[in-house]
Short mmCIF file of C-alpha atoms in Angstrom, two decimals:
data_model
loop_
_atom_site.label_atom_id
_atom_site.label_comp_id
_atom_site.label_asym_id
_atom_site.label_seq_id
_atom_site.Cartn_x
_atom_site.Cartn_y
_atom_site.Cartn_z
CA MET A 13 20.72 42.20 -14.27
CA LEU A 14 21.62 39.18 -14.29
CA GLY A 15 22.70 37.24 -10.68
CA LEU A 16 24.81 34.42 -12.16
CA ALA A 17 28.30 35.27 -10.60
CA VAL A 18 31.27 36.99 -13.02
CA LEU A 19 33.22 34.02 -14.37
CA ARG A 20 37.37 34.89 -12.48
CA PHE A 21 40.01 33.22 -14.08
CA ALA A 22 43.55 32.12 -13.30
CA LEU A 23 46.80 30.76 -15.01
CA PRO A 24 46.79 27.46 -14.59
CA PRO A 25 48.58 25.25 -12.55
CA PRO A 26 49.77 22.03 -13.38
CA ARG A 27 46.93 19.26 -14.34
CA ALA A 28 45.73 17.90 -11.61
CA SER A 29 45.00 14.30 -11.28
CA ALA A 30 41.32 14.21 -9.57
CA SER A 31 38.62 15.82 -12.08
CA PHE A 32 36.81 17.21 -9.07
CA SER A 33 39.85 18.26 -5.99
CA THR A 34 39.37 22.24 -4.89
CA SER A 35 42.01 24.26 -2.74
CA ALA A 36 40.70 25.93 0.33
CA ALA A 37 41.78 29.20 -1.04
CA ALA A 38 39.59 28.37 -4.72
CA THR A 39 37.20 27.00 -1.71
CA ALA A 40 37.08 30.80 0.10
CA ALA A 41 37.49 32.75 -3.13
CA GLY A 42 34.08 31.17 -4.13
CA ASN A 43 35.81 29.52 -7.05
CA ILE A 44 36.06 26.06 -8.23
CA CYS A 45 39.06 23.77 -10.06
CA LEU A 46 38.25 22.20 -12.93
CA VAL A 47 39.21 19.77 -14.67
CA ASP A 48 42.32 21.39 -16.76
CA GLY A 49 43.08 23.09 -13.88
CA SER A 50 41.98 26.67 -13.93
CA LEU A 51 39.57 28.20 -12.07
CA ARG A 52 35.92 29.52 -12.50
CA ALA A 53 33.23 31.16 -10.27
CA VAL A 54 30.47 28.45 -8.58
CA LEU A 55 27.34 29.48 -10.09
CA ARG A 56 24.85 29.02 -7.56
CA PRO A 57 23.03 32.02 -7.63
CA ASP A 58 22.89 34.64 -4.44
CA VAL A 59 19.82 36.70 -3.27
CA SER A 60 22.09 39.82 -2.87
CA GLU A 61 22.29 39.78 -6.71
CA GLY A 62 19.42 39.89 -7.98
CA ASP A 63 18.33 36.32 -8.68
CA THR A 64 15.08 34.22 -7.40
CA VAL A 65 15.89 32.09 -4.28
CA ALA A 66 12.32 30.43 -3.81
CA ALA A 67 12.82 27.88 -0.64
CA ALA A 68 8.92 26.96 -1.11
CA SER A 69 8.96 26.58 -5.55
CA ALA A 70 10.87 23.95 -7.13
CA HIS A 71 12.19 24.78 -10.50
CA ARG A 72 13.48 21.63 -13.25
CA TRP A 73 15.99 21.63 -15.61
CA ARG A 74 16.31 18.82 -18.32
CA MET A 75 20.13 17.93 -19.73
CA VAL A 76 21.18 16.36 -22.75
CA ILE A 77 24.21 14.45 -22.44
CA SER A 78 26.45 12.01 -24.50
CA TYR A 79 29.00 9.36 -23.13
CA ASP A 80 31.38 6.99 -23.84
CA GLY A 81 31.16 4.04 -22.14
CA THR A 82 33.65 2.63 -22.54
CA LYS A 83 35.29 2.78 -18.77
CA TYR A 84 32.13 3.83 -17.07
CA LYS A 85 29.65 0.49 -14.53
CA GLY A 86 27.06 2.25 -16.31
CA TRP A 87 24.68 4.66 -15.72
CA GLN A 88 23.19 3.95 -12.53
CA TYR A 89 24.68 5.72 -8.84
CA GLN A 90 26.64 3.38 -6.96
CA PRO A 91 28.63 3.67 -3.75
CA SER A 92 31.67 3.44 -5.43
CA PRO A 93 32.54 5.01 -9.52
CA PRO A 94 32.80 5.24 -11.82
CA THR A 95 29.30 5.53 -13.33
CA ILE A 96 28.39 8.42 -15.45
CA GLN A 97 25.17 9.86 -12.85
CA CYS A 98 28.20 9.70 -9.75
CA PHE A 99 30.34 12.25 -12.71
CA LEU A 100 27.36 14.26 -13.06
CA GLU A 101 26.28 13.98 -9.89
CA LYS A 102 29.20 15.50 -8.41
CA ALA A 103 29.68 18.00 -11.00
CA LEU A 104 26.46 19.21 -9.93
CA ILE A 105 26.74 18.97 -6.26
CA HIS A 106 30.29 21.19 -6.71
CA ILE A 107 27.98 24.42 -8.92
CA THR A 108 24.64 24.42 -7.15
CA LYS A 109 26.10 23.36 -3.58
CA LEU A 110 23.27 20.97 -3.49
CA ASP A 111 23.38 17.51 -1.96
CA ARG A 112 22.08 14.81 -4.39
CA LYS A 113 18.61 13.91 -2.58
CA GLU A 114 17.81 17.72 -3.52
CA LEU A 115 18.92 17.22 -6.82
CA CYS A 116 17.08 14.73 -7.65
CA LEU A 117 19.02 13.63 -10.61
CA VAL A 118 17.25 11.11 -12.78
CA GLY A 119 18.12 9.63 -16.44
CA ALA A 120 15.94 8.85 -19.68
CA GLY A 121 17.45 4.91 -19.78
CA ARG A 122 20.01 3.21 -17.61
CA THR A 123 22.43 2.25 -20.11
CA ASP A 124 24.74 -1.15 -18.83
CA THR A 125 28.61 -1.27 -18.54
CA GLY A 126 29.92 -0.04 -21.23
CA VAL A 127 27.26 1.10 -23.50
CA HIS A 128 27.02 4.44 -24.93
CA ALA A 129 24.75 7.49 -25.09
CA ARG A 130 24.29 10.14 -28.32
CA GLY A 131 21.34 11.37 -26.78
CA GLN A 132 20.85 10.14 -23.36
CA VAL A 133 17.99 13.01 -21.25
CA THR A 134 17.99 13.36 -17.90
CA HIS A 135 16.34 16.10 -15.05
CA PHE A 136 17.30 17.74 -11.80
CA THR A 137 15.55 20.29 -9.95
CA THR A 138 16.78 23.13 -7.88
CA PRO A 139 15.29 25.26 -4.92
CA PHE A 140 16.58 28.12 -6.85
CA ALA A 141 16.00 29.53 -11.17
CA TYR A 142 18.71 30.30 -13.66
CA HIS A 143 17.77 33.35 -16.15
CA CYS A 144 21.06 32.33 -18.74
CA LEU A 145 22.79 28.45 -18.97
CA ASP A 146 25.20 29.13 -20.74
CA SER A 147 27.70 30.25 -17.53
CA PHE A 148 25.94 27.02 -16.07
CA HIS A 149 26.58 25.01 -19.05
CA SER A 150 30.55 26.01 -19.85
CA ALA A 151 31.07 24.55 -15.52
CA ILE A 152 29.05 21.12 -16.22
CA ASN A 153 31.36 20.69 -18.94
CA GLY A 154 34.89 22.11 -17.58
CA LEU A 155 34.51 19.87 -14.58
CA LEU A 156 33.16 16.35 -16.30
CA PRO A 157 36.06 13.96 -18.33
CA PRO A 158 36.30 14.43 -21.65
CA ASP A 159 33.98 11.74 -22.19
CA ILE A 160 31.23 12.90 -21.29
CA ARG A 161 29.45 15.90 -22.45
CA VAL A 162 26.56 17.54 -21.91
CA ARG A 163 25.00 18.78 -24.94
CA GLU A 164 21.86 21.14 -24.41
CA ILE A 165 20.72 22.70 -21.18
CA SER A 166 16.57 23.76 -20.82
CA ALA A 167 14.23 24.49 -18.32
CA ALA A 168 11.17 22.26 -18.28
CA CYS A 169 8.20 21.88 -16.71
CA LEU A 170 7.41 20.43 -12.82
CA GLU A 171 5.16 17.87 -14.69
CA PHE A 172 8.42 16.63 -17.04
CA HIS A 173 10.42 13.64 -15.91
CA ALA A 174 13.10 12.64 -18.38
CA ARG A 175 11.89 8.30 -17.72
CA THR A 176 8.49 8.10 -17.25
CA SER A 177 7.36 10.97 -19.99
CA SER A 178 8.78 9.66 -22.54
CA LYS A 179 7.02 7.93 -25.30
CA SER A 180 9.52 6.47 -27.09
CA LYS A 181 13.84 5.14 -27.08
CA ILE A 182 16.07 4.71 -29.57
CA TYR A 183 19.05 2.37 -29.56
CA HIS A 184 21.36 1.60 -32.60
CA TYR A 185 23.60 -1.34 -32.08
CA LYS A 186 26.63 -1.57 -34.79
CA ILE A 187 28.25 -4.33 -36.01
CA TYR A 188 31.78 -4.59 -38.14
CA ASN A 189 31.46 -7.10 -40.35
CA GLY A 190 34.91 -7.59 -41.60
CA ALA A 191 37.51 -10.04 -41.95
CA VAL A 192 39.77 -6.98 -40.12
CA MET A 193 38.69 -4.93 -36.98
CA ASP A 194 39.35 -1.89 -38.23
CA PRO A 195 41.15 -0.69 -34.55
CA PHE A 196 38.76 3.03 -34.59
CA HIS A 197 35.57 1.13 -34.39
CA ASN A 198 37.40 -1.14 -31.47
CA ASN A 199 35.03 0.52 -28.29
CA TYR A 200 31.76 1.06 -30.57
CA ALA A 201 31.08 -2.47 -32.55
CA TYR A 202 30.79 -5.70 -32.15
CA HIS A 203 33.21 -7.84 -35.00
CA SER A 204 32.08 -10.53 -36.46
CA ALA A 205 34.41 -11.65 -38.83
CA HIS A 206 31.36 -14.18 -40.73
CA LYS A 207 30.49 -13.27 -42.95
CA LEU A 208 26.66 -11.91 -42.69
CA ASN A 209 23.35 -11.99 -44.39
CA PRO A 210 21.30 -8.48 -44.04
CA ARG A 211 18.59 -10.08 -46.16
CA ALA A 212 17.79 -11.83 -44.11
CA MET A 213 18.08 -9.98 -41.15
CA ARG A 214 15.29 -7.69 -42.03
CA GLU A 215 13.55 -10.45 -42.60
CA ALA A 216 13.89 -11.09 -39.20
CA ALA A 217 13.49 -8.00 -37.49
CA LYS A 218 10.19 -7.47 -39.01
CA HIS A 219 8.81 -10.59 -36.52
CA PHE A 220 10.26 -7.98 -33.40
CA VAL A 221 8.00 -5.00 -34.72
CA GLY A 222 4.27 -4.81 -32.42
CA VAL A 223 3.58 -5.23 -29.60
CA HIS A 224 4.34 -8.67 -27.70
CA ASP A 225 5.04 -10.30 -25.01
CA PHE A 226 9.56 -10.42 -24.61
CA THR A 227 9.78 -12.33 -21.57
CA SER A 228 11.83 -14.84 -24.16
CA PHE A 229 14.54 -11.17 -24.05
CA ALA A 230 14.83 -10.08 -20.59
CA ASN A 231 17.48 -11.38 -18.18
CA ALA A 232 16.70 -11.46 -14.66
CA VAL A 233 16.84 -8.71 -12.75
CA HIS A 234 18.37 -8.12 -8.99
CA ASN A 235 16.41 -5.48 -7.53
CA ASP A 236 12.21 -5.10 -6.53
CA ARG A 237 11.29 -3.32 -9.77
CA VAL A 238 8.65 -5.73 -11.23
CA ARG A 239 8.10 -4.75 -15.21
CA SER A 240 5.73 -5.69 -17.54
CA PRO A 241 7.16 -7.42 -20.24
CA ILE A 242 4.62 -6.31 -22.79
CA LYS A 243 6.64 -4.04 -24.83
CA ARG A 244 5.66 -2.67 -28.29
CA ILE A 245 8.98 -2.26 -31.35
CA SER A 246 7.59 0.50 -33.66
CA ARG A 247 10.08 0.28 -36.29
CA PHE A 248 13.61 -2.03 -36.64
CA ASP A 249 15.68 -0.86 -39.38
CA VAL A 250 18.81 -2.93 -41.12
CA THR A 251 21.22 -0.45 -42.69
CA GLU A 252 24.82 -1.44 -44.46
CA MET A 253 27.20 1.02 -43.87
CA ASP A 254 30.25 -0.05 -45.76
CA ALA A 255 31.28 -2.65 -43.00
CA ILE A 256 28.79 -1.55 -40.93
CA ILE A 257 26.11 -3.18 -40.40
CA GLN A 258 23.69 -1.19 -38.57
CA LEU A 259 20.47 -2.07 -35.99
CA GLU A 260 18.20 0.40 -35.54
CA VAL A 261 15.27 0.32 -32.75
CA GLU A 262 12.51 2.00 -31.43
CA GLY A 263 10.15 1.25 -29.20
CA THR A 264 8.51 2.43 -26.54
CA GLY A 265 10.36 0.56 -24.05
CA PHE A 266 12.42 -2.15 -23.71
CA LEU A 267 13.26 -4.56 -20.37
CA TYR A 268 16.76 -5.37 -18.99
CA ARG A 269 19.09 -6.10 -21.70
CA GLN A 270 16.23 -6.61 -23.91
CA VAL A 271 18.09 -4.74 -27.37
CA ARG A 272 21.57 -6.49 -26.78
CA ASN A 273 19.01 -9.91 -26.71
CA MET A 274 17.34 -9.16 -29.88
CA ALA A 275 20.60 -8.35 -31.80
CA ALA A 276 22.38 -11.14 -30.88
CA LEU A 277 20.18 -13.59 -32.41
CA LEU A 278 19.72 -11.43 -35.69
CA ILE A 279 23.13 -12.24 -35.70
CA GLN A 280 22.80 -15.82 -35.76
CA VAL A 281 20.37 -15.45 -38.33
CA GLY A 282 22.65 -13.45 -40.71
CA LYS A 283 25.17 -15.92 -39.60
CA GLU A 284 22.94 -18.20 -41.99
CA GLU A 285 22.56 -20.55 -38.56
CA LEU A 286 18.94 -19.86 -37.91
CA PRO A 287 16.17 -18.91 -39.89
CA PRO A 288 14.05 -14.97 -39.76
CA GLU A 289 10.80 -17.61 -38.55
CA ILE A 290 13.19 -18.21 -35.36
CA VAL A 291 12.20 -15.18 -34.38
CA PRO A 292 8.35 -15.63 -33.36
CA LYS A 293 8.87 -18.36 -32.47
CA ILE A 294 11.45 -17.86 -29.50
CA ILE A 295 8.64 -14.61 -28.11
CA LEU A 296 5.88 -17.27 -28.36
CA ALA A 297 7.67 -18.97 -25.71
CA LYS A 298 8.15 -16.88 -23.72
CA ASP A 299 11.94 -18.70 -21.88
CA ARG A 300 14.85 -16.53 -21.52
CA ARG A 301 16.07 -20.22 -21.63
CA GLU A 302 14.86 -20.69 -25.47
CA LEU A 303 16.98 -18.48 -26.43
CA ALA A 304 19.98 -18.95 -24.51
CA LYS A 305 20.01 -22.67 -26.58
CA VAL A 306 20.77 -20.66 -30.08
CA ALA A 307 22.84 -17.32 -29.09
CA PHE A 308 24.77 -15.90 -27.25
CA LEU A 309 24.88 -12.00 -25.62
CA ALA A 310 25.78 -9.40 -28.09
CA PRO A 311 28.24 -7.18 -26.39
CA PRO A 312 28.15 -4.30 -24.77
CA HIS A 313 30.63 -1.77 -26.25
CA GLY A 314 28.57 -2.59 -29.48
CA LEU A 315 24.72 -1.04 -28.06
CA HIS A 316 24.41 2.91 -28.23
CA LEU A 317 21.17 5.10 -26.57
CA MET A 318 20.77 7.93 -29.84
CA SER A 319 17.26 9.49 -28.73
CA VAL A 320 15.26 9.76 -26.23
CA ASN A 321 11.56 11.26 -27.75
CA TYR A 322 8.79 13.14 -26.12
CA ASP A 323 5.72 14.44 -26.59
CA LYS A 324 5.96 18.31 -27.45
CA ASP A 325 3.82 19.60 -24.79
CA ILE A 326 5.53 18.00 -22.26
CA PHE A 327 8.92 19.02 -23.56
CA LYS A 328 8.48 22.74 -24.35
CA PRO A 329 10.12 24.64 -21.56
CA PRO A 330 7.53 26.33 -19.03
CA GLU A 331 6.81 30.94 -19.91
CA GLY A 332 10.20 32.91 -18.66
CA SER A 333 12.28 30.15 -18.77
CA PRO A 334 16.25 31.30 -19.93
CA PRO A 335 17.08 30.29 -23.72
CA ILE A 336 18.21 26.86 -24.31
CA SER A 337 21.86 26.23 -24.04
CA PHE A 338 23.52 24.38 -27.08
CA GLY A 339 27.14 25.25 -25.29
CA ARG A 340 29.10 28.39 -26.07
CA THR A 341 31.36 29.03 -29.37
CA HIS A 342 34.71 30.82 -29.37
CA GLN A 343 36.01 32.98 -31.65
CA ILE A 344 38.92 34.69 -31.29
CA SER A 345 38.28 38.91 -32.32
CA ARG A 346 40.52 40.34 -35.22
CA CYS A 347 42.93 42.25 -34.46
CA LYS A 348 44.38 45.24 -36.67
CA LEU A 349 47.60 45.23 -37.26
CA ILE A 350 50.02 47.97 -38.51
CA PHE A 351 52.41 47.66 -41.25
CA TYR A 352 55.60 50.04 -41.72
#
């Protein structure tokens, strides 16, 4: 018998202004108030209902998340929202009744303010197991604002770590290269009214591929983390799609604002203000000030974290895990109409 509580719905009251508001009556009934105002049972397993609850053991869960970063101050948790991690943690806390220290939510990439994600990967931990993830998946998306969505939830082995287990990340930087900006791309692509030369940009991008010291392309980070500037770029493609020029880069890891700085230099090469050979010269300089002399920092809204890649062994769910949830599809049951 599944230990998940049966979902209970009520007629939706007027839309609440806050996504995570709860009433005393709803809380007493074991419900949470969703964004749309409806009530749903809290999906924390109950020992009496047969789920495994073991304080001594831990269960790890992996989520794939998409978000529009326009309104948010990046991924990483801050005491004052809005950040993506803040909203996810609030939703998880409401569902599991655990605190954020117990959940230990970790993201694969710490996207900056205004940066978007199609395939951000996260993990969190619970002291109990779920035997079905579809209801959990539905509940968490019901609590999140519409510009943040959990696309996939699965069990993960305890050795899996969203950030340190990753083998590579893929980013896109989108440039709208037209005289008049398309308003439908306004929040998702950098506008260059100057006609760019994609061939020169491809030639310059080749110089990024390989193992290099990318100190020249890293902005200063105001924290105690010391990261190696040596990174491996496996590919850097420049693709034309009508008015969009898409830069696609895959690497083992990236320094703070590295992708935006590389995109900025390629834009200057595309304008034919700099030759493609400028790239290896700036790499060898190992000095951020050398890049600042010739290129601006590309704005964040053109950047998209597309996917995070892992070895198959570490990515595989443990034996006996519940099926991966990709979300529920709703169907309208057919009814037979009697015609007279």
